[in-house]
XYZ file of C-alpha atoms in Angstrom:
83
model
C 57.317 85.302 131.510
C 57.374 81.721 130.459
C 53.889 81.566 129.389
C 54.159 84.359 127.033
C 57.285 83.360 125.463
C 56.353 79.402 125.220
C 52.439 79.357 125.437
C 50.360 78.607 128.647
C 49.548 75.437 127.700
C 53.297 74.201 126.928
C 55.035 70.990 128.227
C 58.079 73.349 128.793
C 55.763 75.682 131.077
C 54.453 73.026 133.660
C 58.025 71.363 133.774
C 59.516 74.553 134.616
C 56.814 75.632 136.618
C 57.168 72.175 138.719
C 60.920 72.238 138.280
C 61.179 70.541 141.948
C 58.704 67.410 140.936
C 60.265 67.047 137.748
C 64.104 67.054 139.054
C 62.711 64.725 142.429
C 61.443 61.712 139.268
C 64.486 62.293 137.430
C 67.006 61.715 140.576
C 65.050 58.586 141.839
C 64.839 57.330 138.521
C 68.639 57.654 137.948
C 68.876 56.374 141.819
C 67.615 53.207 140.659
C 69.688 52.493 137.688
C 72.851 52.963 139.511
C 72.187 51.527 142.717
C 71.653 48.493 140.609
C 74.433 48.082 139.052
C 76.639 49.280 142.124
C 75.106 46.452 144.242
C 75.527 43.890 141.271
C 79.436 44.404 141.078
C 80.020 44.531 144.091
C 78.524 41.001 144.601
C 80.640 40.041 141.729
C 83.770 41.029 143.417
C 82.582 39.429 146.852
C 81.913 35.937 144.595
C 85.164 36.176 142.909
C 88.190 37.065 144.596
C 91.047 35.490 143.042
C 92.537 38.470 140.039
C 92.166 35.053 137.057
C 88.911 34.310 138.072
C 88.143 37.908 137.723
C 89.670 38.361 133.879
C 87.763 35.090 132.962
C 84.225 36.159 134.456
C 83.951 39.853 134.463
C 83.424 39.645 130.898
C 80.801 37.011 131.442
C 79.200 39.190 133.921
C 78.957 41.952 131.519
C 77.805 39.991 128.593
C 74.941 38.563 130.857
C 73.702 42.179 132.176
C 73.513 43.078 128.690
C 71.755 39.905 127.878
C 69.724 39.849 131.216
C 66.769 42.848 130.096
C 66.057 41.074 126.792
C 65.400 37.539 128.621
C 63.419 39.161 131.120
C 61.505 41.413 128.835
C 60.391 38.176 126.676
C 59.429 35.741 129.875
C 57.456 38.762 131.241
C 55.673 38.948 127.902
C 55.126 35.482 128.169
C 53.457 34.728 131.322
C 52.104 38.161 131.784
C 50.008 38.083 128.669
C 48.270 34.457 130.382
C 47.003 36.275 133.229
């Protein structure tokens, strides 16, 4: 069995063991990411619907969603640490 090949107190073991629970986190968690971004682009292309807009701002858009998390992450650092 698992335990005696791994150890009954392995990380490996309960994982496996709660295979279900484990894939359930992993599927939301991936869920998330890509609803996301689905839902961002596809308020880009509903904001911009002419093809010259699009090769002048798409890039823009990506630059800013790369840029976006690191703003974020130092505002929340910011005002959450004066609470």
């Amino acid at each position: 069995t698992l335990q005696q090949i791994f150890g009954s107190d392995s990380v490996i073991v309960a994982l496996l063991s709660n295979w279900t629970v484990a894939l359930f986190f992993i599927i939301t968690e991936l869920y998330s990411s890509v609803s996301v971004g689905i839902l961002f682009w596809k308020l880009a292309n509903d904001v911009v619907t002419d093809p010259a807009q699009a090769k002048r701002f798409y890039p823009l858009f990506s630059y800013m969603s790369s840029f976006g998390p690191i703003v974020s992450g130092q505002f929340a650092v910011r005002y959450a640490s004066r609470a």
